[in-house]
Structures are given as C-alpha cells and as structure tokens.
PDB file of C-alpha atoms in Angstrom:
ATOM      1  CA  UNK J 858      -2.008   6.282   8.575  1.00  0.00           C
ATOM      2  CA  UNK J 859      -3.407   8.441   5.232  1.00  0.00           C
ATOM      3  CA  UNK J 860      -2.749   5.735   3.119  1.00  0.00           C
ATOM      4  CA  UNK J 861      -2.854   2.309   2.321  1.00  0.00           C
ATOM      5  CA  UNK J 862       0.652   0.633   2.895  1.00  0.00           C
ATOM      6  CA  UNK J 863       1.533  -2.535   2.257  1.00  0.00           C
ATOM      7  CA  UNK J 864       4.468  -4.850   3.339  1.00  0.00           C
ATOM      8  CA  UNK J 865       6.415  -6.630   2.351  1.00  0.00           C
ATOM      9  CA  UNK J 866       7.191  -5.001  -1.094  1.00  0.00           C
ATOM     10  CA  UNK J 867       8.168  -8.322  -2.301  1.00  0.00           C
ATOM     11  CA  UNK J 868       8.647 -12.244  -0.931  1.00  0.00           C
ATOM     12  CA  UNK J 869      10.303 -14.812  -2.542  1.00  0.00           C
ATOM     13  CA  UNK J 870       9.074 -18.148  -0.992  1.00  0.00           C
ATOM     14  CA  UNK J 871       9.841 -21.860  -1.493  1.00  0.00           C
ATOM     15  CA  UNK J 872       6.549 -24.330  -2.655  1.00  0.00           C
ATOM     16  CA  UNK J 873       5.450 -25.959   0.418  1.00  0.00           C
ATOM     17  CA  UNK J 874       5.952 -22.973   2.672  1.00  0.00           C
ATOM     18  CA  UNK J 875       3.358 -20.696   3.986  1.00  0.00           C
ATOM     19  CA  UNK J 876       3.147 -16.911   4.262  1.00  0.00           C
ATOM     20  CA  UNK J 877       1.471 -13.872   4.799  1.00  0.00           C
ATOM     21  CA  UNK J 878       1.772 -10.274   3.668  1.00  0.00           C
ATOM     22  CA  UNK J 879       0.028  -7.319   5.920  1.00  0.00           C
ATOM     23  CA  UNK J 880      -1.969  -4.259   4.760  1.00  0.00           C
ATOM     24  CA  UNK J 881      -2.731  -1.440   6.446  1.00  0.00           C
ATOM     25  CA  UNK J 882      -5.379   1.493   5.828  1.00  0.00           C
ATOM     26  CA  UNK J 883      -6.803   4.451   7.360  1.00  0.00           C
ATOM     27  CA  UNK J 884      -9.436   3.456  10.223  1.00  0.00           C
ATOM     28  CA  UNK J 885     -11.257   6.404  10.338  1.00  0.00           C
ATOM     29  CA  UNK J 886     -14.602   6.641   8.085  1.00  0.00           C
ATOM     30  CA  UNK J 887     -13.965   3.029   6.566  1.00  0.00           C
ATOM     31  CA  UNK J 888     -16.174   1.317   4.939  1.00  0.00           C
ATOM     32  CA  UNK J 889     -14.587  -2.150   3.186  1.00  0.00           C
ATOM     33  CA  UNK J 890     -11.262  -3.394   2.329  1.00  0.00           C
ATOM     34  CA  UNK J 891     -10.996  -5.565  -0.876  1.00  0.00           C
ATOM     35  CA  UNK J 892      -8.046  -8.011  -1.751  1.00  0.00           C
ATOM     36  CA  UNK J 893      -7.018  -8.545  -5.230  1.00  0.00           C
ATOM     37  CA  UNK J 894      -4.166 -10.952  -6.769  1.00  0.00           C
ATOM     38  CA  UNK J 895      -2.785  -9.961 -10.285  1.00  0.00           C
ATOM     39  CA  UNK J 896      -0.676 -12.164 -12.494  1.00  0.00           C
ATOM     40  CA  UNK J 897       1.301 -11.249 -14.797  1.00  0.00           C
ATOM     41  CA  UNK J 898      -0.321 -10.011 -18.307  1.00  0.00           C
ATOM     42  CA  UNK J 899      -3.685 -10.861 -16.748  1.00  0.00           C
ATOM     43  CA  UNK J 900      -5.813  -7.991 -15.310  1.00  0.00           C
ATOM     44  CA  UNK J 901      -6.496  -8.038 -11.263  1.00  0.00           C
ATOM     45  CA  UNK J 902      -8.586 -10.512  -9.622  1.00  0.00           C
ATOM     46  CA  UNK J 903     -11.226  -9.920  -6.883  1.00  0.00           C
ATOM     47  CA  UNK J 904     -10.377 -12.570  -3.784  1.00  0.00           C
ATOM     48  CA  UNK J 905     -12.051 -10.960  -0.638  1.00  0.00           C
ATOM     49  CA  UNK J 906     -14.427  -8.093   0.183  1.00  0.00           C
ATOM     50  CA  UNK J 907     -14.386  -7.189   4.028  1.00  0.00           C
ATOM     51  CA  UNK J 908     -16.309  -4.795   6.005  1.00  0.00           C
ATOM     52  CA  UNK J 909     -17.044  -5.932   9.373  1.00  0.00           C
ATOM     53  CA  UNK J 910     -14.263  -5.676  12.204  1.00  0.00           C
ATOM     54  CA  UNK J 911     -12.848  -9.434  13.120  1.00  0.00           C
ATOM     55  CA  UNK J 912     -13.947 -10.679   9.343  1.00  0.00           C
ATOM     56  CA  UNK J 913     -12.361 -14.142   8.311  1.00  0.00           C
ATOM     57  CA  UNK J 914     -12.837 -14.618   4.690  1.00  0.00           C
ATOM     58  CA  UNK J 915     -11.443 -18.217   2.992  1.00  0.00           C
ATOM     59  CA  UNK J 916     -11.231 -19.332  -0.582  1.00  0.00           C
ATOM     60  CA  UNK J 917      -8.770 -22.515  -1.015  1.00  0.00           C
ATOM     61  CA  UNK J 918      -5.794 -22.198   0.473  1.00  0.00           C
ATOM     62  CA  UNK J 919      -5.770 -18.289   0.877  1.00  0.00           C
ATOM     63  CA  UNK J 920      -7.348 -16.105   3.821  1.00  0.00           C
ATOM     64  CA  UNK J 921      -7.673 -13.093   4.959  1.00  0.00           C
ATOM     65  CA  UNK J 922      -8.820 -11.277   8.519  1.00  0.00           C
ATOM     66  CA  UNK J 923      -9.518  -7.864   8.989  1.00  0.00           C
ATOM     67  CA  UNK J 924      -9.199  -5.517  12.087  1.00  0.00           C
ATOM     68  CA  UNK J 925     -10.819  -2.042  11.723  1.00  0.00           C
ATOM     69  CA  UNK J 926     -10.405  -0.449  14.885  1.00  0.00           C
ATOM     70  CA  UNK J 927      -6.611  -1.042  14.577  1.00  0.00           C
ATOM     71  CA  UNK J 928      -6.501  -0.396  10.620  1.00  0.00           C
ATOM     72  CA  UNK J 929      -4.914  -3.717   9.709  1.00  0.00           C
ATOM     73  CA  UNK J 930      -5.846  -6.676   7.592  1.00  0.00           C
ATOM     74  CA  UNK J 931      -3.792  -9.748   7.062  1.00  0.00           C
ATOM     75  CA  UNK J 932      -3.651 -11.781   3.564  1.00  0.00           C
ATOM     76  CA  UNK J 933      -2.454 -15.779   4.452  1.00  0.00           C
ATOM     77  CA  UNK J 934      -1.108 -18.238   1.878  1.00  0.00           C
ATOM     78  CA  UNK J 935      -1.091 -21.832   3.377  1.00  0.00           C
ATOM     79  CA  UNK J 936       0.852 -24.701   0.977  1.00  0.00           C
ATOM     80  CA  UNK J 937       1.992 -21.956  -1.464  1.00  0.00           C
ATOM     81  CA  UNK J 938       2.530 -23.067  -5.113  1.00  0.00           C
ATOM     82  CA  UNK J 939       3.870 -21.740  -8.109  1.00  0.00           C
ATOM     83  CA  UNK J 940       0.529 -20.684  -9.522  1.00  0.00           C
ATOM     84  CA  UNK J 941       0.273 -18.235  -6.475  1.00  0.00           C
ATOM     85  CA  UNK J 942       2.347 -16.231  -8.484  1.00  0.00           C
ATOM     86  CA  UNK J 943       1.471 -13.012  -8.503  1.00  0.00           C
ATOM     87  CA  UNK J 944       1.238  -9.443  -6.841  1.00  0.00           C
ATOM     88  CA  UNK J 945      -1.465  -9.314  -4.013  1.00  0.00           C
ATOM     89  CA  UNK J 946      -3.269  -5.672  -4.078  1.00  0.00           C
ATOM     90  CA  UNK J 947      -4.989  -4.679  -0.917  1.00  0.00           C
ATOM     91  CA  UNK J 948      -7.974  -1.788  -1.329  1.00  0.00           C
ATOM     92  CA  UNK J 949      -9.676   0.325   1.424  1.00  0.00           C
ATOM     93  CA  UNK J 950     -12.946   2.140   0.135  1.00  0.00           C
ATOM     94  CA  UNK J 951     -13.220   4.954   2.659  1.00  0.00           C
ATOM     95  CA  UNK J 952     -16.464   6.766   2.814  1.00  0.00           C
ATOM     96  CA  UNK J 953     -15.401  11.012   2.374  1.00  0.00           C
ATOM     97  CA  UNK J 954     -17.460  14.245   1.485  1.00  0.00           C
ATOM     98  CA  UNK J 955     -15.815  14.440  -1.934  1.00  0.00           C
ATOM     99  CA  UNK J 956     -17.165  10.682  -2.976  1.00  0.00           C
ATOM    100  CA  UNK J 957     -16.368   7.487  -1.947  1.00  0.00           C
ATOM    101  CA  UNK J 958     -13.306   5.579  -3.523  1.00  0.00           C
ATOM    102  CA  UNK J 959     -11.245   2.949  -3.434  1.00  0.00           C
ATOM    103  CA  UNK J 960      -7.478   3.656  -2.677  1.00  0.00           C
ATOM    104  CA  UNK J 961      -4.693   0.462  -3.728  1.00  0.00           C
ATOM    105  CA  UNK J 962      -1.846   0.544  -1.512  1.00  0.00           C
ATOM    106  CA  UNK J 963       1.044  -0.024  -3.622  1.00  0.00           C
ATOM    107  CA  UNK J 964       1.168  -4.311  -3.655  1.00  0.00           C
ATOM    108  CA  UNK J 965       3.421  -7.064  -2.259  1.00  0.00           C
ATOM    109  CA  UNK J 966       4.874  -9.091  -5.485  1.00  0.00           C
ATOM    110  CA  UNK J 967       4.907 -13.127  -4.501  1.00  0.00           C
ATOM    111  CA  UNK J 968       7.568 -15.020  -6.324  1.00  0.00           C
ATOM    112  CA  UNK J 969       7.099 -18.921  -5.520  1.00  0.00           C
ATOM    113  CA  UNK J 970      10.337 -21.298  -6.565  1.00  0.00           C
ATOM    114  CA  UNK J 971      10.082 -24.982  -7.403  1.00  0.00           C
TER     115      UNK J 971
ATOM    116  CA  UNK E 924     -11.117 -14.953 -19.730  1.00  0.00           C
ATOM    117  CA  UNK E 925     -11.833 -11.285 -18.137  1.00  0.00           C
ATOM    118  CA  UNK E 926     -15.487 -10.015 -18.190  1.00  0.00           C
ATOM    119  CA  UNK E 927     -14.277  -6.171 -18.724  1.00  0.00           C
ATOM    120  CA  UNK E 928     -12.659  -6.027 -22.476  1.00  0.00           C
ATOM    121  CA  UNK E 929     -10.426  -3.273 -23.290  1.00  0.00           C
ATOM    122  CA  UNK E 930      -8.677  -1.929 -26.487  1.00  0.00           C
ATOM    123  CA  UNK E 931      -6.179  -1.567 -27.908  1.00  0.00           C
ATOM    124  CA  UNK E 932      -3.871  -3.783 -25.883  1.00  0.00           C
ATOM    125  CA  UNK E 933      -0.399  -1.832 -26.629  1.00  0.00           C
ATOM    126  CA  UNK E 934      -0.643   2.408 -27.822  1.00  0.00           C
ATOM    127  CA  UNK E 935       2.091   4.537 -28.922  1.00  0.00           C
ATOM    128  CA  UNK E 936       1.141   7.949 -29.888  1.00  0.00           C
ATOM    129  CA  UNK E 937       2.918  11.096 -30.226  1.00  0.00           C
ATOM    130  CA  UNK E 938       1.973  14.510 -28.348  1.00  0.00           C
ATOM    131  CA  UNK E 939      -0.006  15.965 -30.882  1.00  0.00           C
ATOM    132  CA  UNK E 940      -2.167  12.764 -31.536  1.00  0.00           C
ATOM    133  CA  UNK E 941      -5.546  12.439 -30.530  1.00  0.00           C
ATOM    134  CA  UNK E 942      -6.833   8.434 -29.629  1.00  0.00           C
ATOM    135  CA  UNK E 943      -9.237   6.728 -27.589  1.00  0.00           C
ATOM    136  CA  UNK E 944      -9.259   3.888 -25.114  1.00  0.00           C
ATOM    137  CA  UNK E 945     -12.428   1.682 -25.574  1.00  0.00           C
ATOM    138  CA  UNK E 946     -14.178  -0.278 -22.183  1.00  0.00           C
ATOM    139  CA  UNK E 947     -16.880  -2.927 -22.311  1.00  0.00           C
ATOM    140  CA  UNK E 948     -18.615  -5.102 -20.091  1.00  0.00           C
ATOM    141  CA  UNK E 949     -21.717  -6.726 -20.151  1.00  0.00           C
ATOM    142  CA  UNK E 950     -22.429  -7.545 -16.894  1.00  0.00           C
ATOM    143  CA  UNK E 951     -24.990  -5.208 -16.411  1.00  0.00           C
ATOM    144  CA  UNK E 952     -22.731  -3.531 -14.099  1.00  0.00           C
ATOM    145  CA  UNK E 953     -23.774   0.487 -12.658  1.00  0.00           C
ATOM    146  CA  UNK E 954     -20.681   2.029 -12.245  1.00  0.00           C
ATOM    147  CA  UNK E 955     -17.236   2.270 -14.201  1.00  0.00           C
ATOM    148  CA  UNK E 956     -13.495   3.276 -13.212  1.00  0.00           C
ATOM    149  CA  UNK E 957     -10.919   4.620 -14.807  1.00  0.00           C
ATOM    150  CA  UNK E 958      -7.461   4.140 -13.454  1.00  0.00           C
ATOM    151  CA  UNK E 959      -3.863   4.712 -14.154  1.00  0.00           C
ATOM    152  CA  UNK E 960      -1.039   2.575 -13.087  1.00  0.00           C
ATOM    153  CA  UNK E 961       2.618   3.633 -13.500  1.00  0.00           C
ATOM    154  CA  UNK E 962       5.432   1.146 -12.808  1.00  0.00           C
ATOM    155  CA  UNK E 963       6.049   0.137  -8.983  1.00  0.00           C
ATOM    156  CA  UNK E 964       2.812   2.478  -7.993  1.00  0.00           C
ATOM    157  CA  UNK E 965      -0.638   1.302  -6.740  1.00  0.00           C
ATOM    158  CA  UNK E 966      -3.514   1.795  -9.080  1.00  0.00           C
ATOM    159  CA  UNK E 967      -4.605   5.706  -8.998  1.00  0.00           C
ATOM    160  CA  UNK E 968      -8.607   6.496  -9.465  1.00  0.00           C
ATOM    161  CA  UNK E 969      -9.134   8.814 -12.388  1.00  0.00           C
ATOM    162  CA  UNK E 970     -12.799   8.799 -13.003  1.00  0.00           C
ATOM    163  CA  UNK E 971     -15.805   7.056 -11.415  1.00  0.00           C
ATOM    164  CA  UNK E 972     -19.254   6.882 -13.962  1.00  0.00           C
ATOM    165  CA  UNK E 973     -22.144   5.504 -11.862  1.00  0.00           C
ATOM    166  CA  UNK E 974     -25.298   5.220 -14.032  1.00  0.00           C
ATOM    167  CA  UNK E 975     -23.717   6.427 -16.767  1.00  0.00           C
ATOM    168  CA  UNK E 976     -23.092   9.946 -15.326  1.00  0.00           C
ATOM    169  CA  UNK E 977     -19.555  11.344 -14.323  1.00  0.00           C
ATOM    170  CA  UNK E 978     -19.231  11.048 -10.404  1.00  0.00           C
ATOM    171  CA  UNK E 979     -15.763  11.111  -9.422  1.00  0.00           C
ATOM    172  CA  UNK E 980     -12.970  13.249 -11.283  1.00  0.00           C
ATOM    173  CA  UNK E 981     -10.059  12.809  -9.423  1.00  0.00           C
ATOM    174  CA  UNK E 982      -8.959  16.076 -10.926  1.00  0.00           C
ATOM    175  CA  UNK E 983      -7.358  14.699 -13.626  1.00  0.00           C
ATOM    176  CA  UNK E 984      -6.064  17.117 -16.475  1.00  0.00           C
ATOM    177  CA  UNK E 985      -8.539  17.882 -19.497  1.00  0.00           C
ATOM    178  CA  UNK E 986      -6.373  16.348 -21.987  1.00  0.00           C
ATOM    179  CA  UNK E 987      -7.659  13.232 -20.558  1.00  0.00           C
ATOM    180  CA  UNK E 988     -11.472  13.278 -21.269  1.00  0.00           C
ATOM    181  CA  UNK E 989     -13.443  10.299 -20.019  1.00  0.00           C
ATOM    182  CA  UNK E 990     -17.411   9.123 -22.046  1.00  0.00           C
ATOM    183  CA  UNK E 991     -19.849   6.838 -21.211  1.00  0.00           C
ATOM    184  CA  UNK E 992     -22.066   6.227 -24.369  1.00  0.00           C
ATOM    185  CA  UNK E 993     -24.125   3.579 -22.546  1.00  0.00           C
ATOM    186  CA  UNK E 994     -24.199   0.890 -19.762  1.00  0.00           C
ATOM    187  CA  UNK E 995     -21.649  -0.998 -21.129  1.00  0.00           C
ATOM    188  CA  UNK E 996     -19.405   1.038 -22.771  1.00  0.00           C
ATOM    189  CA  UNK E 997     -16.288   3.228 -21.648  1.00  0.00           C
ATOM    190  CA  UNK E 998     -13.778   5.491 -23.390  1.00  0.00           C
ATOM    191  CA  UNK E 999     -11.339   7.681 -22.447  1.00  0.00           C
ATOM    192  CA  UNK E1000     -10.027  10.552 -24.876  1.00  0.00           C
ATOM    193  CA  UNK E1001      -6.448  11.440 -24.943  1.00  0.00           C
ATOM    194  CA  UNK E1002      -5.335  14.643 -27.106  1.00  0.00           C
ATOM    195  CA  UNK E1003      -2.407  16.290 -26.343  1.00  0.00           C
ATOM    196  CA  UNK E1004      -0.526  13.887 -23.836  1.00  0.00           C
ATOM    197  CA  UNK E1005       2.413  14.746 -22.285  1.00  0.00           C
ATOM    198  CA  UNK E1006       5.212  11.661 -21.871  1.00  0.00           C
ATOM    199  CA  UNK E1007       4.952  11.299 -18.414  1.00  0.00           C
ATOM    200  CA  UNK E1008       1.214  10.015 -19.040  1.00  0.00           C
ATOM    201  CA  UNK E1009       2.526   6.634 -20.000  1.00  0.00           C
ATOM    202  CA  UNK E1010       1.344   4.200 -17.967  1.00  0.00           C
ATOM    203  CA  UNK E1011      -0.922   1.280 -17.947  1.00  0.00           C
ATOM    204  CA  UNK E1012      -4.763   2.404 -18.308  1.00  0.00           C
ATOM    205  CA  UNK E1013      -7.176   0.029 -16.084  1.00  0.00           C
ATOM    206  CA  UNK E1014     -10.675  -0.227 -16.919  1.00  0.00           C
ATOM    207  CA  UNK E1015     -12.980  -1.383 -14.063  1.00  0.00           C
ATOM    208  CA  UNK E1016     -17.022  -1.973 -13.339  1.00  0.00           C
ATOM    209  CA  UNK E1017     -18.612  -2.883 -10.630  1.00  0.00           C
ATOM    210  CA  UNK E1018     -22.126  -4.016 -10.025  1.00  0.00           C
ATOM    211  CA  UNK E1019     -23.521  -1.627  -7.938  1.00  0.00           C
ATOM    212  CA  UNK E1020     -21.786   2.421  -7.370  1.00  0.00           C
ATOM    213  CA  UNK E1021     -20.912   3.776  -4.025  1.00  0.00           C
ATOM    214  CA  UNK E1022     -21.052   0.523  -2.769  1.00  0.00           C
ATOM    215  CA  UNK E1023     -17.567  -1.002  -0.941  1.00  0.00           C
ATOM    216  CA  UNK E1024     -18.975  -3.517  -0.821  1.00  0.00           C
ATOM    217  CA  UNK E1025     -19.198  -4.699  -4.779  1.00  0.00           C
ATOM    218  CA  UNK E1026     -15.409  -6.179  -5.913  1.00  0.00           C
ATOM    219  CA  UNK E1027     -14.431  -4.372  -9.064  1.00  0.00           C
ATOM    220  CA  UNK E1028     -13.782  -6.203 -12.455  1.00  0.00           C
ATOM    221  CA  UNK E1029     -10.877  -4.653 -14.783  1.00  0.00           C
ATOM    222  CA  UNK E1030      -9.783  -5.402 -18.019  1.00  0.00           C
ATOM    223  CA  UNK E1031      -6.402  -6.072 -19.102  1.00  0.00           C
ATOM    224  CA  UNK E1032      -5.426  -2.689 -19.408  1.00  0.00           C
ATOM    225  CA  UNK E1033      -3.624  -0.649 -22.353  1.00  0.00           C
ATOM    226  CA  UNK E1034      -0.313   0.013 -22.065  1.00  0.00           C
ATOM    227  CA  UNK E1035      -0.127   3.797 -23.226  1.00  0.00           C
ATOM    228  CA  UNK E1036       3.377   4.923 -24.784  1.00  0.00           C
ATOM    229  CA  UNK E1037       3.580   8.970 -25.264  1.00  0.00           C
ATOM    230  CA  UNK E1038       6.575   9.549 -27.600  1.00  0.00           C
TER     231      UNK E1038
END
C-alpha cells in the first residue's frame, strides 16, 4: 500500500447500532497514525494519536486499535448517535528523506438516522 | 470554538487578483500547515513552517506563496490563480514540528472560488 485508503467511503447507520470503519497505511518507515472526525462547517477534530503496534486508544463511546506490522488501524463507534455525524479522517505521518508528513486518506462520511 | 482562526471564511477572486489567506493561533504552537482540500479528496500538504521557517514545500506552484510573520501568524499569497485552485484552504498548527506524535489543530478553512 503507497497510500492511505480508507473504507467504507460512506455508512449510513441507524441510532443504537454500532460500527466501525477501517484505515489502512503504508507500514514501512511509520511513525504515528492520527484519527480525526469533521462535522460539517466545523474544521477537523483530533480524536486519537497512535504509534505503538497493538495501541487501544478510548474516548466515550469511540475507539480505535492500531496494527503496524500489518498496516491497519480500526476506528469503532459503540451506541452511535446522531451527533456522531460526521466524516472520520484517518492520518499516517511516515518518517521519509524529503521531511516527515502527514498523509489523509480520503475519509469515510457517517450518516446516523433517528 | 476552534483554537486556529482563519480568514476570510468564503473568497471569490478572479485570475488576475492578488489576495491573502490569514492563520492565527495562539497556542504557542512550533509548526504550521498549509493544506488544500478539493471536494471528495483527502486533505493534500502544501507547506509545513516549523519555527517559523519554511520546511516542507510540497512543490506547490509559485503563484501560491506561503509567510510566516511570527509564531502565531500564517498567510498564504495567491496572485494569478488558475480555476482549478478552488478548493477549501486548511490552516493547521501543531505543538511541536516533526513530531507524529503532536495532533494538528485547523481552522475552519476558506473556501477559495477562482472565477
């Protein structure tokens, strides 16, 4: 993998139900993966900064773990409700020659109905 | 409320204009980002200033010119934009640079129309 991918593209998910969206990122010289949730006509949102391989990060009712040998990280929603809204932006800083940078994958947009 | 205030909000400008996009933060943040966001796309890195110096230029064309005038400030110069530069411009800091490990903080964005 060159680049960050993300999937799905999109979810549309009843209130109540619980999900998960995947992202996955180069494993060779990585350093951290961030998480970020954007709403609309707000700007993006720092949830989770990972870096170490089997990472488990909580905050309310949203996790995330991280595999960097495989180049995976997983993004879980338990109970979702209508204010988790929003499109979830996964990050992978990769450490190169030419400067290290962050590179978005492209987002998975959660719509949750009533 | 975000930490990372950019203006304007909304830009329309024609090809032969010359504007600016204005950054602040005053977190006492090292490093600032650049990035452009067109519809259905992930964020792309434009420029990186860490300690107020230019770091990272993603190669980005010279009618885009980026300025750090302090800590806490940002702008990017446009002059002579073409229309397929309209996009949504992030602004980001974080607190420390070349460090993964620091989440970023953007702005709002300005929504940049090039008529």
């Amino acid at each position: 993998i060159l680049n960050v991918e993300q999937s799905p593209q999109s979810l549309h998910v009843q209130e109540g139900d619980s999900t998960n969206f995947t992202c996955s990122f180069p494993s060779s010289n990585f350093y951290a993966l961030h998480w970020y949730r954007w709403e609309t006509a707000k700007s993006p949102e720092a949830l989770f900064v990972m870096t170490l391989n089997g990472d488990e990060k909580k905050k309310g009712r949203i996790s995330a773990t991280l595999n960097t040998k495989e180049g995976y990280s997983y993004l879980y929603i338990k109970g979702s409700q209508p204010e988790d809204s929003a499109t979830y932006l996964c990050a992978s800083y990769i450490l190169t020659g030419g400067g290290n940078k962050l590179t978005f994958g492209t987002g998975t947009q959660l719509k949750v109905e009533l | 409320d975000t930490e990372v205030t950019q203006t304007p909000k909304h830009l329309v400008m024609g090809m032969t204009n010359k504007k600016s996009l204005k950054c602040e933060q005053h977190m006492g943040h090292r490093a600032m980002y650049w990035y452009k966001q067109k519809a259905k796309k992930p964020p792309e890195l434009m420029f990186v200033y860490s300690y107020e110096k230019l770091s990272i230029n993603e190669s980005v064309p010279s009618r885009f010119s980026p300025e750090c005038p302090n800590s806490s400030l940002l702008n990017l110069h446009l002059h002579a934009l073409q229309p397929e530069d309209s996009a949504l411009y992030l602004c980001a800091s974080s607190q420390e640079p070349g460090q993964g490990y620091s989440p970023l903080h953007f702005g709002n964005g300005t929504r940049l129309t090039v008529t």
